[in-house]
Amino acid sequence: MGKNLSILFPAGNDRFLRRRRIHLFSFGTGALLFEQLDDRCAVKNRKNQEDGMKKVLFVINTMGRAGAEKSMIELMKSFDTKRFELYLLSLINRGEMFEYVPKHVQILNAKPDSNTVLSLRARLKIGKEILKKCFYQGSLFKNIGGLKDNWTFQRKSGRVQMDKLLWRIVSDGTVRIDQDFDGAIAYLEGGAAYYVADRVRAKTKMAYVHIDYKRAGYSPAMDKHCYEKMDQIFLVSEEARKSFLEIYPALEEKTKLFYNIIDAQEIKRLAQEKEGFTDSHDGIRLLTVGRLHYQKAYDIAIVVLSELLKRGYPVKWYVLGDGSIRKELEKQIEDYGVKEDFILLGAVSNPYPYIKECDIYVQISRYEGKSIAIEEAQVLGKAIVASNCTGNREQITNGVNGTLVELTVKNVVKGIEEVIDNPELRRKYEKANQQIDFESRKNMDLLYDLLEGSHERHTNRHSGLQ
């Protein structure tokens, strides 16, 4: 018995696209999807070509509330809507950032789900969605060898990350979009990059890399040469670029820097919108914004706070964010007796009042590409203590606009103590960060040149000239 599902495809001038029916026929452990596109798609595509509009597709893994997703939204806002028509596909149809997609962007997901990706209910729902993708066109069976090799690779590296094991299956298990695009942008590593490389028809293909690629646990075997299929690879910091090229040295000519786009004025406006902290603490407030993940080193932060309290500092450490290791962190907080002082506030839609009200912003990640959270704290003129890792080193000049520390309990304690004990140093950092110019939209000209030269590049590629 077939089961009717709905999916969205471009139609007319609607932001959310006209629905057609898809029939899903289940056969035991497999599934076949038969899609039916609306004839109006072809009409619209012809109209766009006549108007000279360029069609650009963004692909991302999820729409969860995280730095890359926020950066993508700002990039979309920066596009010239008279020259470009934008589309968005999220491989996992869930995430709070669906609510912030600009109205000129057409979302290709059916019934975008703007709930969190981090709750237990969300993980169960996402697990069910991934299970379906496993059997679409034999995605799981095609990738079983690679899955085994990647599992072995991660075991040897000392940490198994399930998302990196599954992104290839998710990509191959996602229905192809039966359209041609002038440009396709994979805005995250993993599934989005695989999907754009292998399952999208576009004249120009681009990928963004937001992390320290080597430390994040990716490998060429896992990627299956997807980056060789890109015309341009954008890195968000020079150190992120160096890390990527350690794995892919042959792709150096394809790589360029493209800094995160942030709206400083909007951040300042939102910081005034409401109150942040609601407790009665009148001591030092430390704040970190970021998902609860191994990368962010909260396990070290908890021990650091315990040591600061032992030394008599009237300090509380607040965390805005949620994630899969929350239970582990709650147990560690209990074990160290800091339940009243290390406070997991969860994810919030507007973190800026909290950033504005904190005394010191702390970001002691194990690795970064370039931290949007640090940039947001700088916009709001905060004193910052950060780990001396990839990305952070390009944002913080030690002793000038923040303190960089090696990621050990002893060094982090020392760095925070220094800023607490020296009000003049704190004011120096605050003033320096207030003076930073965050105008990064000049990167748009580079992007426009790539997209508007896409026809010539596409012709050369297929005639053997590239």
XYZ file of C-alpha atoms in Angstrom:
466
model
C 0.000 0.000 0.000
C 1.425 3.397 -0.979
C 1.631 6.255 1.471
C 1.199 9.854 0.269
C 3.837 12.391 1.256
C 4.193 16.030 0.235
C 7.303 17.795 -0.977
C 7.835 21.349 -2.172
C 9.140 22.472 -5.530
C 9.400 25.956 -7.108
C 6.156 27.390 -8.383
C 5.139 30.946 -9.127
C 6.409 33.646 -6.788
C 5.592 31.765 -3.584
C 8.271 31.645 -0.906
C 7.160 28.168 0.089
C 6.746 26.162 -3.017
C 3.715 24.512 -4.540
C 3.085 20.966 -3.306
C 2.918 17.924 -5.470
C 2.253 14.387 -4.270
C 4.962 11.766 -3.936
C 4.126 8.125 -3.433
C 6.374 6.135 -1.115
C 6.126 2.429 -1.684
C 7.764 0.364 1.054
C 9.053 -3.074 0.256
C 10.304 -4.698 3.457
C 13.555 -2.887 4.294
C 13.719 -0.832 1.074
C 11.959 2.192 -0.277
C 11.428 3.771 -3.671
C 10.584 7.391 -4.172
C 8.803 8.498 -7.342
C 8.723 12.262 -7.721
C 6.532 14.371 -9.952
C 7.609 17.916 -10.703
C 5.132 20.634 -11.562
C 5.189 21.908 -15.144
C 5.256 25.416 -13.731
C 8.903 24.812 -12.692
C 9.981 24.785 -16.331
C 7.966 27.924 -17.050
C 9.577 29.720 -14.118
C 13.062 28.574 -15.092
C 12.584 29.956 -18.617
C 11.344 33.252 -17.180
C 14.407 33.511 -14.924
C 16.708 32.914 -17.872
C 14.916 35.607 -19.897
C 15.264 38.043 -16.978
C 18.965 37.228 -16.596
C 18.438 35.970 -13.047
C 20.969 33.482 -11.724
C 19.691 30.503 -9.736
C 21.748 29.653 -6.646
C 21.164 26.644 -4.399
C 22.364 26.503 -0.789
C 22.677 23.062 0.816
C 23.245 22.555 4.537
C 23.145 19.553 6.871
C 20.544 20.806 9.356
C 19.044 24.168 10.280
C 20.001 23.981 13.955
C 20.926 27.112 15.883
C 24.694 27.172 15.324
C 27.365 29.468 13.954
C 27.494 28.236 10.357
C 23.718 28.355 10.002
C 23.631 31.931 11.347
C 26.438 32.901 8.981
C 24.571 31.378 6.019
C 21.460 33.411 6.850
C 23.527 36.614 6.843
C 25.090 35.627 3.517
C 21.635 35.073 2.021
C 20.526 38.500 3.264
C 23.503 40.067 1.481
C 22.610 38.762 -1.998
C 21.344 41.153 -4.673
C 17.784 39.888 -5.156
C 17.521 41.593 -8.560
C 20.329 39.427 -9.932
C 20.007 36.158 -8.010
C 17.213 33.795 -7.070
C 18.098 31.731 -4.000
C 17.011 28.240 -2.968
C 17.700 26.294 0.215
C 17.777 22.558 0.926
C 18.502 21.169 4.402
C 19.411 17.463 4.271
C 17.775 16.983 7.661
C 14.451 18.813 7.605
C 14.668 20.362 11.057
C 16.124 23.312 12.938
C 15.261 26.642 14.547
C 17.023 28.641 11.833
C 14.271 27.873 9.311
C 12.425 30.725 11.079
C 15.141 33.195 10.045
C 15.450 32.329 6.352
C 14.929 35.561 4.349
C 11.635 35.801 2.485
C 13.363 35.969 -0.901
C 14.805 32.452 -0.390
C 12.706 29.518 -1.595
C 12.893 26.545 0.778
C 12.866 23.192 -1.012
C 12.106 21.104 2.071
C 8.564 19.885 2.579
C 6.959 21.473 5.648
C 10.161 22.886 7.205
C 10.304 21.891 10.861
C 11.672 24.792 12.930
C 11.974 22.843 16.176
C 15.344 22.183 17.814
C 17.614 19.418 16.540
C 19.038 18.795 20.014
C 16.175 17.459 22.137
C 15.594 13.746 22.740
C 12.411 13.928 20.681
C 14.348 15.612 17.864
C 17.058 12.945 17.920
C 14.442 10.210 17.677
C 12.732 11.947 14.769
C 16.021 12.591 12.986
C 17.006 8.966 13.563
C 13.790 7.865 11.891
C 14.448 10.208 8.959
C 17.995 8.876 8.556
C 16.704 5.304 8.672
C 14.415 6.048 5.719
C 17.322 7.580 3.817
C 19.382 4.426 4.404
C 17.093 2.475 2.088
C 16.442 5.086 -0.592
C 18.145 3.814 -3.759
C 20.199 1.426 -1.638
C 22.098 4.252 0.084
C 23.184 2.081 3.030
C 24.237 -0.868 0.895
C 26.221 1.326 -1.536
C 28.179 2.811 1.344
C 28.635 -0.208 3.621
C 32.304 -0.614 2.665
C 33.078 3.047 3.250
C 31.136 2.961 6.515
C 33.335 0.128 7.751
C 36.545 1.882 6.672
C 35.480 5.162 8.307
C 34.562 3.367 11.519
C 38.049 1.824 11.594
C 39.675 5.191 10.835
C 37.789 6.903 13.663
C 38.493 4.087 16.122
C 42.209 4.469 15.431
C 41.977 8.244 15.888
C 40.514 7.672 19.353
C 37.026 9.127 18.896
C 34.045 7.817 16.923
C 31.696 10.536 15.618
C 28.445 9.062 14.358
C 27.458 12.113 12.318
C 30.594 11.825 10.200
C 29.908 8.137 9.663
C 26.363 8.797 8.461
C 26.582 11.959 6.344
C 27.456 10.044 3.171
C 24.380 7.828 3.642
C 22.192 10.873 4.354
C 23.464 12.596 1.219
C 22.942 9.586 -1.048
C 19.555 8.948 0.564
C 18.232 12.440 -0.204
C 16.139 12.887 -3.355
C 17.881 14.709 -6.190
C 16.484 18.107 -7.166
C 15.454 17.833 -10.798
C 16.598 21.320 -11.739
C 19.687 23.028 -13.139
C 21.352 25.789 -11.136
C 23.885 28.445 -12.035
C 25.546 27.944 -8.673
C 25.360 25.397 -5.851
C 26.864 26.143 -2.450
C 27.602 23.457 0.134
C 27.606 25.574 3.272
C 28.882 22.866 5.610
C 31.317 20.002 5.574
C 30.070 16.412 5.372
C 26.626 15.723 3.947
C 26.104 19.112 2.275
C 29.467 18.878 0.479
C 28.759 15.311 -0.639
C 25.295 16.211 -1.918
C 26.464 19.225 -3.956
C 29.403 17.290 -5.396
C 27.445 14.206 -6.445
C 23.730 14.974 -6.656
C 23.281 18.550 -7.908
C 23.447 19.838 -11.482
C 25.127 23.244 -11.354
C 27.448 25.249 -13.585
C 29.524 26.335 -10.588
C 29.943 24.334 -7.388
C 31.311 25.852 -4.184
C 31.965 24.580 -0.682
C 32.488 26.417 2.602
C 34.723 24.959 5.317
C 34.128 26.421 8.794
C 36.352 24.216 10.935
C 39.851 22.914 11.538
C 39.300 20.127 8.998
C 42.109 17.909 10.191
C 41.195 18.022 13.887
C 37.475 17.658 13.184
C 38.048 14.082 12.030
C 37.431 14.185 8.272
C 39.555 12.300 5.755
C 39.825 11.948 1.948
C 38.496 8.388 2.212
C 35.426 9.684 3.993
C 34.946 12.535 1.496
C 35.372 10.335 -1.605
C 37.030 13.173 -3.528
C 34.023 15.493 -3.225
C 36.234 18.590 -2.976
C 37.944 17.833 -6.282
C 34.515 18.357 -7.864
C 34.203 21.902 -6.477
C 35.132 24.967 -8.529
C 35.870 27.004 -5.403
C 36.446 26.165 -1.734
C 35.995 28.965 0.785
C 37.701 28.839 4.180
C 36.650 31.156 7.022
C 40.169 31.744 8.381
C 43.771 31.417 7.244
C 44.476 28.697 9.804
C 41.411 26.751 8.688
C 42.798 26.995 5.153
C 46.199 25.654 6.228
C 44.567 22.759 8.061
C 42.458 21.879 5.008
C 45.476 21.980 2.711
C 47.364 19.561 4.940
C 44.770 17.019 3.836
C 44.217 18.353 0.302
C 47.486 20.032 -0.823
C 46.618 19.623 -4.508
C 43.568 21.880 -4.117
C 45.438 25.004 -3.033
C 44.502 26.978 -6.162
C 40.815 26.330 -5.507
C 40.883 27.740 -1.975
C 40.133 31.304 -0.934
C 39.324 33.078 2.323
C 35.724 34.141 2.846
C 35.100 35.631 6.267
C 31.828 35.182 8.139
C 29.267 37.878 7.441
C 27.728 39.267 10.594
C 25.285 42.148 11.060
C 26.891 44.177 13.851
C 24.083 46.735 14.035
C 21.443 44.026 14.360
C 23.423 42.314 17.128
C 23.614 45.594 19.035
C 19.892 46.175 18.546
C 18.970 42.687 19.762
C 21.248 43.096 22.795
C 18.957 45.922 23.962
C 15.748 44.015 23.263
C 15.275 42.343 26.655
C 16.929 41.367 29.893
C 19.439 38.514 29.919
C 20.319 37.016 33.302
C 17.441 36.835 35.775
C 19.211 35.522 38.898
C 20.451 37.728 41.731
C 24.166 36.988 41.373
C 26.218 40.126 42.011
C 29.677 38.653 41.413
C 31.589 37.867 38.214
C 29.605 36.341 35.348
C 31.507 34.188 32.852
C 29.634 33.213 29.683
C 30.133 30.731 26.847
C 27.795 30.388 23.855
C 27.973 27.115 21.949
C 26.463 23.667 21.547
C 27.245 21.071 24.180
C 29.891 19.142 22.291
C 33.344 17.698 22.945
C 34.834 20.406 20.694
C 33.866 23.157 23.169
C 35.815 21.635 26.123
C 33.115 22.140 28.765
C 34.632 19.203 30.639
C 37.672 21.406 31.258
C 35.542 24.496 31.987
C 33.768 22.723 34.869
C 37.076 21.888 36.542
C 38.302 25.462 35.961
C 35.234 26.899 37.696
C 35.677 24.535 40.633
C 39.252 25.779 41.052
C 38.221 29.443 40.820
C 35.627 28.910 43.553
C 38.223 27.219 45.771
C 40.362 30.326 45.377
C 37.546 32.489 46.656
C 36.377 34.188 43.468
C 32.640 35.120 43.493
C 32.084 33.693 40.032
C 29.400 31.822 38.105
C 29.851 30.318 34.649
C 26.822 30.276 32.347
C 26.461 28.310 29.104
C 23.970 29.088 26.336
C 23.500 26.044 24.132
C 22.343 22.471 24.117
C 23.618 19.193 22.776
C 24.118 15.472 23.000
C 26.550 15.511 25.956
C 24.265 17.416 28.335
C 23.727 14.412 30.635
C 27.469 13.791 30.870
C 28.096 17.424 31.753
C 25.319 17.456 34.347
C 26.926 14.459 36.038
C 30.342 16.114 36.026
C 28.820 19.331 37.428
C 27.264 17.269 40.238
C 30.517 15.407 40.886
C 32.458 18.665 41.270
C 29.817 20.231 43.499
C 29.250 23.264 41.256
C 25.559 22.767 40.450
C 24.679 26.277 41.678
C 27.600 27.885 39.878
C 28.058 26.169 36.489
C 24.690 26.796 34.879
C 23.471 25.214 31.636
C 20.817 27.653 30.429
C 20.017 25.756 27.233
C 19.632 27.283 23.792
C 17.933 30.678 23.501
C 16.718 32.558 20.450
C 18.478 35.775 21.460
C 21.821 35.306 23.254
C 22.911 38.941 22.895
C 21.442 40.398 26.129
C 23.392 37.706 28.017
C 26.603 38.545 26.164
C 26.076 42.252 26.845
C 25.571 41.617 30.591
C 28.427 39.153 31.203
C 31.739 40.322 32.640
C 34.051 38.035 30.667
C 33.257 36.011 27.556
C 35.116 32.666 27.588
C 35.633 30.380 24.573
C 38.052 27.536 25.358
C 37.367 25.281 22.368
C 39.633 22.410 21.394
C 39.469 23.635 17.789
C 37.544 26.159 15.697
C 37.449 27.428 12.145
C 36.549 30.950 13.102
C 34.226 31.472 16.039
C 31.115 33.507 15.286
C 30.410 33.593 19.025
C 33.733 35.380 19.621
C 32.903 37.872 16.867
C 29.515 38.551 18.457
C 31.154 39.122 21.846
C 33.594 41.516 20.178
C 30.738 43.424 18.540
C 29.311 43.947 22.045
C 32.677 45.056 23.399
C 33.385 42.249 25.847
C 36.660 41.174 27.444
C 37.495 37.695 26.126
C 39.517 34.726 27.337
C 39.948 32.077 24.628
C 41.955 28.940 23.984
C 45.013 29.242 21.786
C 43.613 27.142 18.946
C 42.928 27.352 15.223
C 40.683 30.305 14.383
C 40.816 31.892 17.845
C 44.396 33.020 17.196
C 43.207 35.075 14.219
C 40.479 36.757 16.255
C 42.356 37.462 19.485
C 45.734 39.176 19.769
C 46.990 38.101 23.163
C 47.222 41.020 25.573
C 45.623 43.433 23.079
C 41.938 42.527 22.759
C 41.824 39.371 24.835
C 43.807 36.666 26.588
C 44.807 33.476 24.787
C 45.531 30.426 26.953
C 46.761 26.897 26.368
C 43.963 24.430 26.983
C 44.828 23.100 30.424
C 42.997 23.703 33.689
C 46.022 25.521 35.127
C 46.403 27.899 32.193
C 42.697 28.666 31.810
C 42.419 29.428 35.537
C 45.433 31.739 35.297
C 44.021 33.558 32.252
C 40.614 34.178 33.839
C 42.198 35.220 37.136
C 44.338 37.764 35.320
C 41.306 39.456 33.750
C 39.256 39.357 36.982
C 42.107 40.802 39.067
C 42.997 43.548 36.607
C 40.024 45.858 35.837
C 42.246 48.067 33.662
C 43.135 45.097 31.473
C 39.461 44.217 31.156
C 38.596 47.772 30.069
C 41.484 47.691 27.580
C 40.095 44.534 25.968
C 36.573 45.961 25.885
C 37.702 49.169 24.173
C 39.845 47.298 21.620
C 36.970 44.999 20.644
C 34.555 47.922 20.277
C 36.862 49.373 17.620
C 36.963 46.298 15.364
C 35.452 46.807 11.894
C 33.256 43.817 11.041
C 32.452 44.891 7.492
C 32.918 41.621 5.585
C 30.486 42.051 2.697
C 33.342 42.826 0.292
C 33.542 39.038 -0.133
C 30.259 39.272 -2.052
C 32.036 40.628 -5.146
C 34.156 37.472 -5.248
C 31.042 35.337 -4.999
C 29.214 37.347 -7.674
C 32.160 37.015 -10.071
C 32.115 33.247 -9.650
C 28.368 32.961 -10.165
C 28.131 35.365 -13.083
C 31.059 33.687 -14.806
C 29.469 30.282 -14.309
C 28.379 29.797 -17.943
C 31.894 30.247 -19.335
C 33.399 28.038 -16.624
C 30.760 25.338 -17.231
C 31.440 25.415 -20.993
C 35.205 25.198 -20.475
C 34.872 22.334 -17.990
C 32.860 20.218 -20.423
C 35.034 21.065 -23.425
C 38.178 19.953 -21.581
C 39.664 23.437 -21.148
C 39.658 23.145 -17.336
